């Protein structure tokens, strides 16, 4: 059973870059069946897809993040990562790393536990 | 972006009731519609994918239907562990988008 685990600072200062890493265990980020997504959820609110990265390095980002987001994959460590620049209080949220099954069907089939990132000085 | 609209936003129901949640897409999405359940403090988990396919391990009381722009999630014989928030999500195109959620509460 694949497991995903987010890691990174829980507190980020305004205007700094929010950086998170997701470590995948029990499976490989090199699998061609999956994209690797980041999804966030502000406290008490709904879910927002940030984007995904494929094992080849191909990425697709939500335009609402206006060029602030960068995702990458590190196959040697079986990890993928998120960087969100120019952070503001509006970026305070629980961030989930998620496996995005995208073969015959397309859905988020495995989620990390989530990590709360607070943007505050 | 494809907008997903769920209704109702919240509902109160009793154990044993049958509950129906609807989700409408702002444009045609074929059957690329998934349903997730989220309990407080937990990550969402997929219940239904491709409009009507049940994820492995999901109780048979959860069912989904619909295609095009209109979809439903039905929970038959509501159980205590089903009180949670439910989200629909389209995977027809990116950006992937979610409905605003439906909170199912105990009456």
Short mmCIF file of N, CA, C and O in Angstrom, two decimals, chain B:
data_model
loop_
_atom_site.label_atom_id
_atom_site.label_comp_id
_atom_site.label_asym_id
_atom_site.label_seq_id
_atom_site.Cartn_x
_atom_site.Cartn_y
_atom_site.Cartn_z
N UNK B 1 -12.00 27.80 -16.36
CA UNK B 1 -12.10 26.72 -15.38
C UNK B 1 -13.54 26.19 -15.32
O UNK B 1 -14.50 26.94 -15.52
N UNK B 2 -13.67 24.90 -15.01
CA UNK B 2 -14.98 24.30 -14.85
C UNK B 2 -15.41 24.49 -13.39
O UNK B 2 -14.69 24.09 -12.47
N UNK B 3 -16.56 25.12 -13.22
CA UNK B 3 -17.09 25.36 -11.87
C UNK B 3 -17.97 24.18 -11.47
O UNK B 3 -18.82 23.73 -12.25
N UNK B 4 -17.79 23.72 -10.24
CA UNK B 4 -18.57 22.62 -9.70
C UNK B 4 -19.45 23.16 -8.57
O UNK B 4 -18.93 23.79 -7.64
N UNK B 5 -20.74 22.93 -8.67
CA UNK B 5 -21.68 23.44 -7.67
C UNK B 5 -22.42 22.29 -7.01
O UNK B 5 -23.09 21.52 -7.69
N UNK B 6 -22.26 22.18 -5.71
CA UNK B 6 -22.93 21.12 -4.95
C UNK B 6 -24.15 21.68 -4.25
O UNK B 6 -24.18 22.85 -3.84
N UNK B 7 -25.13 20.83 -4.06
CA UNK B 7 -26.26 21.20 -3.23
C UNK B 7 -26.79 19.96 -2.52
O UNK B 7 -26.75 18.85 -3.08
N UNK B 8 -27.25 20.13 -1.27
CA UNK B 8 -27.16 21.37 -0.52
C UNK B 8 -25.75 21.58 0.03
O UNK B 8 -24.90 20.70 -0.12
N UNK B 9 -25.49 22.70 0.66
CA UNK B 9 -24.21 22.94 1.31
C UNK B 9 -24.11 22.18 2.62
O UNK B 9 -23.01 21.82 3.06
N UNK B 10 -25.24 21.95 3.23
CA UNK B 10 -25.28 21.13 4.44
C UNK B 10 -26.66 20.52 4.58
O UNK B 10 -27.63 21.01 3.98
N UNK B 11 -26.72 19.45 5.34
CA UNK B 11 -27.99 18.79 5.59
C UNK B 11 -27.92 18.07 6.91
O UNK B 11 -26.84 17.66 7.35
N UNK B 12 -29.07 17.91 7.52
CA UNK B 12 -29.19 17.14 8.75
C UNK B 12 -29.99 15.88 8.46
O UNK B 12 -31.04 15.96 7.80
N UNK B 13 -29.51 14.78 8.94
CA UNK B 13 -30.18 13.51 8.68
C UNK B 13 -30.00 12.57 9.87
O UNK B 13 -29.13 12.80 10.72
N UNK B 14 -30.82 11.56 9.90
CA UNK B 14 -30.77 10.59 10.99
C UNK B 14 -30.16 9.28 10.51
O UNK B 14 -30.18 8.98 9.30
N UNK B 15 -29.61 8.54 11.44
CA UNK B 15 -29.11 7.21 11.11
C UNK B 15 -30.25 6.41 10.48
O UNK B 15 -31.38 6.41 10.96
N UNK B 16 -29.94 5.76 9.36
CA UNK B 16 -30.93 4.97 8.65
C UNK B 16 -31.58 5.69 7.48
O UNK B 16 -32.21 5.06 6.63
N UNK B 17 -31.41 7.01 7.42
CA UNK B 17 -31.97 7.78 6.31
C UNK B 17 -31.20 7.51 5.02
O UNK B 17 -30.05 7.04 5.03
N UNK B 18 -31.83 7.86 3.91
CA UNK B 18 -31.17 7.90 2.61
C UNK B 18 -30.93 9.36 2.25
O UNK B 18 -31.84 10.19 2.35
N UNK B 19 -29.70 9.65 1.87
CA UNK B 19 -29.28 11.02 1.60
C UNK B 19 -28.82 11.13 0.15
O UNK B 19 -28.12 10.23 -0.36
N UNK B 20 -29.20 12.22 -0.51
CA UNK B 20 -28.76 12.47 -1.87
C UNK B 20 -28.11 13.84 -1.97
O UNK B 20 -28.68 14.84 -1.50
N UNK B 21 -26.93 13.87 -2.55
CA UNK B 21 -26.19 15.11 -2.77
C UNK B 21 -26.02 15.28 -4.27
O UNK B 21 -25.71 14.31 -4.97
N UNK B 22 -26.24 16.48 -4.74
CA UNK B 22 -26.11 16.70 -6.18
C UNK B 22 -24.91 17.60 -6.48
O UNK B 22 -24.48 18.41 -5.65
N UNK B 23 -24.40 17.43 -7.67
CA UNK B 23 -23.23 18.19 -8.13
C UNK B 23 -23.47 18.56 -9.59
O UNK B 23 -23.83 17.68 -10.40
N UNK B 24 -23.30 19.81 -9.90
CA UNK B 24 -23.51 20.27 -11.27
C UNK B 24 -22.22 20.93 -11.79
O UNK B 24 -21.64 21.78 -11.11
N UNK B 25 -21.83 20.54 -12.98
CA UNK B 25 -20.66 21.13 -13.62
C UNK B 25 -21.09 22.26 -14.54
O UNK B 25 -22.17 22.21 -15.14
N UNK B 26 -20.23 23.26 -14.66
CA UNK B 26 -20.57 24.43 -15.49
C UNK B 26 -20.46 24.14 -16.98
O UNK B 26 -20.92 24.95 -17.80
N UNK B 27 -19.88 22.98 -17.31
CA UNK B 27 -19.84 22.55 -18.71
C UNK B 27 -19.74 21.04 -18.76
O UNK B 27 -19.54 20.39 -17.74
N UNK B 28 -19.89 20.50 -19.95
CA UNK B 28 -19.91 19.05 -20.14
C UNK B 28 -18.61 18.42 -19.65
O UNK B 28 -17.51 18.85 -20.04
N UNK B 29 -18.73 17.40 -18.78
CA UNK B 29 -17.54 16.71 -18.30
C UNK B 29 -17.64 15.19 -18.49
O UNK B 29 -16.90 14.43 -17.87
N UNK B 30 -18.56 14.76 -19.34
CA UNK B 30 -18.75 13.33 -19.58
C UNK B 30 -19.00 12.63 -18.24
O UNK B 30 -19.91 13.03 -17.50
N UNK B 31 -18.19 11.62 -17.91
CA UNK B 31 -18.33 10.94 -16.64
C UNK B 31 -17.14 11.20 -15.71
O UNK B 31 -16.93 10.49 -14.73
N UNK B 32 -16.35 12.22 -16.02
CA UNK B 32 -15.15 12.50 -15.24
C UNK B 32 -15.48 13.21 -13.93
O UNK B 32 -15.09 14.37 -13.70
N UNK B 33 -16.17 12.51 -13.08
CA UNK B 33 -16.65 13.09 -11.83
C UNK B 33 -16.37 12.11 -10.70
O UNK B 33 -16.69 10.91 -10.81
N UNK B 34 -15.74 12.61 -9.65
CA UNK B 34 -15.38 11.79 -8.51
C UNK B 34 -15.98 12.37 -7.24
O UNK B 34 -16.24 13.58 -7.16
N UNK B 35 -16.18 11.50 -6.26
CA UNK B 35 -16.72 11.90 -4.96
C UNK B 35 -15.74 11.51 -3.85
O UNK B 35 -15.20 10.41 -3.85
N UNK B 36 -15.57 12.42 -2.90
CA UNK B 36 -14.68 12.20 -1.77
C UNK B 36 -15.42 12.45 -0.47
O UNK B 36 -16.32 13.29 -0.40
N UNK B 37 -14.98 11.74 0.55
CA UNK B 37 -15.49 11.95 1.91
C UNK B 37 -14.35 12.46 2.76
O UNK B 37 -13.23 11.95 2.71
N UNK B 38 -14.64 13.49 3.56
CA UNK B 38 -13.62 14.00 4.48
C UNK B 38 -14.21 14.13 5.88
O UNK B 38 -15.24 14.78 6.07
N UNK B 39 -13.53 13.52 6.82
CA UNK B 39 -13.89 13.66 8.23
C UNK B 39 -12.97 14.66 8.89
O UNK B 39 -11.85 14.88 8.42
N UNK B 40 -13.42 15.29 9.98
CA UNK B 40 -12.60 16.34 10.61
C UNK B 40 -11.20 15.86 10.96
O UNK B 40 -11.03 14.77 11.53
N UNK B 41 -10.21 16.65 10.59
CA UNK B 41 -8.83 16.33 10.90
C UNK B 41 -8.21 15.26 10.03
O UNK B 41 -7.08 14.84 10.28
N UNK B 42 -8.94 14.81 9.02
CA UNK B 42 -8.43 13.75 8.15
C UNK B 42 -8.34 14.24 6.71
O UNK B 42 -9.00 15.21 6.32
N UNK B 43 -7.54 13.53 5.94
CA UNK B 43 -7.49 13.80 4.51
C UNK B 43 -8.75 13.23 3.85
O UNK B 43 -9.35 12.28 4.35
N UNK B 44 -9.14 13.81 2.74
CA UNK B 44 -10.26 13.22 1.98
C UNK B 44 -9.89 11.82 1.51
O UNK B 44 -8.71 11.49 1.36
N UNK B 45 -10.93 11.02 1.27
CA UNK B 45 -10.71 9.73 0.64
C UNK B 45 -11.75 9.54 -0.45
O UNK B 45 -12.89 9.99 -0.33
N UNK B 46 -11.32 8.90 -1.53
CA UNK B 46 -12.22 8.73 -2.66
C UNK B 46 -13.25 7.65 -2.36
O UNK B 46 -12.94 6.60 -1.82
N UNK B 47 -14.49 7.96 -2.71
CA UNK B 47 -15.59 7.00 -2.58
C UNK B 47 -15.98 6.43 -3.94
O UNK B 47 -16.13 5.22 -4.11
N UNK B 48 -16.17 7.35 -4.88
CA UNK B 48 -16.69 7.04 -6.20
C UNK B 48 -15.81 7.71 -7.24
O UNK B 48 -15.48 8.89 -7.09
N UNK B 49 -15.44 6.99 -8.30
CA UNK B 49 -14.72 7.59 -9.41
C UNK B 49 -15.45 7.31 -10.71
O UNK B 49 -16.26 6.38 -10.79
N UNK B 50 -15.19 8.14 -11.68
CA UNK B 50 -15.83 7.99 -12.99
C UNK B 50 -17.36 7.92 -12.84
O UNK B 50 -18.01 7.08 -13.46
N UNK B 51 -17.88 8.77 -12.00
CA UNK B 51 -19.32 8.98 -11.77
C UNK B 51 -20.01 7.88 -10.99
O UNK B 51 -20.87 8.20 -10.14
N UNK B 52 -19.66 6.62 -11.24
CA UNK B 52 -20.45 5.56 -10.63
C UNK B 52 -19.64 4.35 -10.18
O UNK B 52 -20.23 3.36 -9.73
N UNK B 53 -18.33 4.40 -10.29
CA UNK B 53 -17.50 3.27 -9.88
C UNK B 53 -17.07 3.42 -8.42
O UNK B 53 -16.48 4.43 -8.03
N UNK B 54 -17.34 2.39 -7.63
CA UNK B 54 -16.98 2.44 -6.22
C UNK B 54 -15.53 2.06 -6.01
O UNK B 54 -15.06 1.05 -6.55
N UNK B 55 -14.82 2.86 -5.24
CA UNK B 55 -13.44 2.53 -4.89
C UNK B 55 -13.45 1.27 -4.03
O UNK B 55 -14.37 1.04 -3.23
N UNK B 56 -12.41 0.47 -4.17
CA UNK B 56 -12.29 -0.74 -3.40
C UNK B 56 -12.40 -0.45 -1.90
O UNK B 56 -11.78 0.49 -1.39
N UNK B 57 -13.21 -1.24 -1.22
CA UNK B 57 -13.35 -1.09 0.23
C UNK B 57 -14.45 -0.14 0.66
O UNK B 57 -14.75 -0.06 1.86
N UNK B 58 -15.05 0.55 -0.27
CA UNK B 58 -16.11 1.49 0.08
C UNK B 58 -17.44 0.72 0.23
O UNK B 58 -17.79 -0.07 -0.64
N UNK B 59 -18.15 0.96 1.32
CA UNK B 59 -19.42 0.23 1.52
C UNK B 59 -20.39 0.44 0.38
O UNK B 59 -20.45 1.51 -0.23
N UNK B 60 -21.20 -0.59 0.14
CA UNK B 60 -22.11 -0.56 -1.01
C UNK B 60 -23.25 0.44 -0.83
O UNK B 60 -23.98 0.73 -1.79
N UNK B 61 -23.41 0.99 0.35
CA UNK B 61 -24.46 1.99 0.55
C UNK B 61 -24.13 3.31 -0.15
O UNK B 61 -25.01 4.17 -0.30
N UNK B 62 -22.91 3.48 -0.57
CA UNK B 62 -22.52 4.67 -1.34
C UNK B 62 -22.65 4.36 -2.84
O UNK B 62 -22.07 3.38 -3.31
N UNK B 63 -23.38 5.19 -3.54
CA UNK B 63 -23.49 5.00 -4.98
C UNK B 63 -23.52 6.36 -5.68
O UNK B 63 -23.93 7.37 -5.10
N UNK B 64 -23.05 6.35 -6.91
CA UNK B 64 -23.03 7.57 -7.70
C UNK B 64 -23.68 7.36 -9.05
O UNK B 64 -23.71 6.25 -9.57
N UNK B 65 -24.19 8.43 -9.60
CA UNK B 65 -24.82 8.36 -10.92
C UNK B 65 -24.67 9.70 -11.62
O UNK B 65 -24.29 10.71 -11.00
N UNK B 66 -24.98 9.68 -12.91
CA UNK B 66 -24.97 10.91 -13.69
C UNK B 66 -23.95 10.90 -14.81
O UNK B 66 -23.07 10.04 -14.86
N UNK B 67 -24.08 11.86 -15.69
CA UNK B 67 -23.12 12.07 -16.76
C UNK B 67 -23.42 13.43 -17.38
O UNK B 67 -24.51 13.98 -17.21
N UNK B 68 -22.45 13.94 -18.11
CA UNK B 68 -22.65 15.24 -18.74
C UNK B 68 -22.36 16.38 -17.80
O UNK B 68 -21.19 16.75 -17.62
N UNK B 69 -23.40 16.92 -17.18
CA UNK B 69 -23.21 18.03 -16.24
C UNK B 69 -23.84 17.79 -14.88
O UNK B 69 -23.55 18.53 -13.93
N UNK B 70 -24.69 16.79 -14.74
CA UNK B 70 -25.43 16.58 -13.50
C UNK B 70 -25.16 15.21 -12.90
O UNK B 70 -25.30 14.18 -13.59
N UNK B 71 -24.82 15.23 -11.62
CA UNK B 71 -24.39 14.02 -10.93
C UNK B 71 -25.00 13.96 -9.54
O UNK B 71 -25.35 15.00 -8.95
N UNK B 72 -25.11 12.74 -9.02
CA UNK B 72 -25.60 12.58 -7.66
C UNK B 72 -24.78 11.54 -6.91
O UNK B 72 -24.28 10.59 -7.49
N UNK B 73 -24.67 11.77 -5.63
CA UNK B 73 -24.12 10.80 -4.68
C UNK B 73 -25.26 10.42 -3.75
O UNK B 73 -25.89 11.32 -3.17
N UNK B 74 -25.51 9.15 -3.61
CA UNK B 74 -26.55 8.66 -2.72
C UNK B 74 -25.94 7.81 -1.63
O UNK B 74 -25.11 6.94 -1.91
N UNK B 75 -26.33 8.09 -0.41
CA UNK B 75 -25.92 7.27 0.73
C UNK B 75 -27.20 6.62 1.26
O UNK B 75 -28.09 7.30 1.78
N UNK B 76 -27.27 5.32 1.12
CA UNK B 76 -28.45 4.59 1.59
C UNK B 76 -28.19 4.11 3.01
O UNK B 76 -27.09 3.71 3.35
N UNK B 77 -29.22 4.16 3.82
CA UNK B 77 -29.13 3.68 5.20
C UNK B 77 -27.92 4.31 5.89
O UNK B 77 -26.94 3.64 6.23
N UNK B 78 -28.01 5.58 6.12
CA UNK B 78 -26.92 6.36 6.72
C UNK B 78 -26.46 5.73 8.03
O UNK B 78 -27.27 5.35 8.88
N UNK B 79 -25.13 5.62 8.15
CA UNK B 79 -24.52 5.06 9.36
C UNK B 79 -23.82 6.17 10.16
O UNK B 79 -23.47 7.21 9.60
N UNK B 80 -23.60 5.96 11.45
CA UNK B 80 -22.96 7.01 12.26
C UNK B 80 -21.62 7.48 11.69
O UNK B 80 -21.29 8.67 11.79
N UNK B 81 -20.87 6.56 11.08
CA UNK B 81 -19.55 6.94 10.54
C UNK B 81 -19.64 7.72 9.24
O UNK B 81 -18.62 8.15 8.71
N UNK B 82 -20.85 7.90 8.70
CA UNK B 82 -21.02 8.62 7.44
C UNK B 82 -21.17 10.12 7.64
O UNK B 82 -21.20 10.87 6.65
N UNK B 83 -21.26 10.57 8.87
CA UNK B 83 -21.38 12.01 9.10
C UNK B 83 -20.02 12.63 8.84
O UNK B 83 -19.03 12.37 9.53
N UNK B 84 -19.98 13.45 7.79
CA UNK B 84 -18.73 13.96 7.25
C UNK B 84 -19.07 15.02 6.21
O UNK B 84 -20.24 15.35 6.00
N UNK B 85 -18.03 15.53 5.56
CA UNK B 85 -18.22 16.46 4.44
C UNK B 85 -17.87 15.73 3.15
O UNK B 85 -16.88 14.99 3.09
N UNK B 86 -18.69 15.94 2.14
CA UNK B 86 -18.53 15.27 0.86
C UNK B 86 -18.24 16.30 -0.24
O UNK B 86 -18.88 17.35 -0.29
N UNK B 87 -17.28 15.95 -1.08
CA UNK B 87 -16.89 16.83 -2.18
C UNK B 87 -16.98 16.10 -3.51
O UNK B 87 -16.56 14.94 -3.62
N UNK B 88 -17.50 16.79 -4.51
CA UNK B 88 -17.37 16.28 -5.87
C UNK B 88 -16.15 16.96 -6.51
O UNK B 88 -15.71 18.03 -6.06
N UNK B 89 -15.63 16.34 -7.54
CA UNK B 89 -14.42 16.86 -8.21
C UNK B 89 -14.42 16.41 -9.66
O UNK B 89 -14.69 15.23 -9.94
N UNK B 90 -14.14 17.34 -10.55
CA UNK B 90 -14.11 16.98 -11.97
C UNK B 90 -12.66 16.71 -12.40
O UNK B 90 -11.73 17.42 -11.98
N UNK B 91 -12.51 15.68 -13.21
CA UNK B 91 -11.19 15.38 -13.77
C UNK B 91 -11.24 15.39 -15.29
O UNK B 91 -10.43 14.74 -15.96
N UNK B 92 -12.20 16.12 -15.84
CA UNK B 92 -12.30 16.23 -17.30
C UNK B 92 -11.14 17.04 -17.87
O UNK B 92 -10.60 16.75 -18.95
N UNK B 93 -10.76 18.08 -17.15
CA UNK B 93 -9.70 18.95 -17.63
C UNK B 93 -9.03 19.65 -16.45
O UNK B 93 -9.54 19.63 -15.33
N UNK B 94 -7.87 20.22 -16.72
CA UNK B 94 -7.21 21.01 -15.68
C UNK B 94 -7.54 22.48 -15.88
O UNK B 94 -7.77 22.92 -17.02
N UNK B 95 -7.59 23.27 -14.82
CA UNK B 95 -7.32 22.85 -13.45
C UNK B 95 -8.42 21.96 -12.89
O UNK B 95 -9.61 22.20 -13.13
N UNK B 96 -8.01 20.91 -12.19
CA UNK B 96 -8.98 20.08 -11.49
C UNK B 96 -9.73 20.96 -10.50
O UNK B 96 -9.11 21.78 -9.81
N UNK B 97 -11.02 20.80 -10.42
CA UNK B 97 -11.80 21.64 -9.52
C UNK B 97 -12.76 20.81 -8.69
O UNK B 97 -13.22 19.74 -9.12
N UNK B 98 -13.04 21.32 -7.50
CA UNK B 98 -13.90 20.67 -6.53
C UNK B 98 -15.17 21.48 -6.32
O UNK B 98 -15.18 22.72 -6.47
N UNK B 99 -16.23 20.79 -5.91
CA UNK B 99 -17.38 21.49 -5.38
C UNK B 99 -17.04 22.08 -4.03
O UNK B 99 -16.00 21.77 -3.44
N UNK B 100 -17.94 22.89 -3.50
CA UNK B 100 -17.67 23.59 -2.25
C UNK B 100 -17.87 22.69 -1.03
O UNK B 100 -17.51 23.09 0.09
N UNK B 101 -18.41 21.52 -1.23
CA UNK B 101 -18.61 20.58 -0.13
C UNK B 101 -20.03 20.56 0.39
O UNK B 101 -20.74 21.57 0.35
N UNK B 102 -20.44 19.39 0.88
CA UNK B 102 -21.73 19.21 1.54
C UNK B 102 -21.47 18.56 2.89
O UNK B 102 -20.94 17.46 2.95
N UNK B 103 -21.84 19.25 3.93
CA UNK B 103 -21.64 18.72 5.27
C UNK B 103 -22.88 17.96 5.70
O UNK B 103 -23.98 18.53 5.75
N UNK B 104 -22.71 16.70 6.02
CA UNK B 104 -23.81 15.86 6.48
C UNK B 104 -23.72 15.77 8.00
O UNK B 104 -22.74 15.23 8.54
N UNK B 105 -24.72 16.30 8.66
CA UNK B 105 -24.72 16.36 10.12
C UNK B 105 -25.83 15.49 10.70
O UNK B 105 -26.80 15.15 10.01
N UNK B 106 -25.66 15.19 11.98
CA UNK B 106 -26.64 14.35 12.67
C UNK B 106 -27.84 15.20 13.07
O UNK B 106 -27.68 16.28 13.65
N UNK B 107 -29.03 14.72 12.76
CA UNK B 107 -30.25 15.41 13.18
C UNK B 107 -30.54 15.10 14.65
O UNK B 107 -30.43 13.95 15.07
#
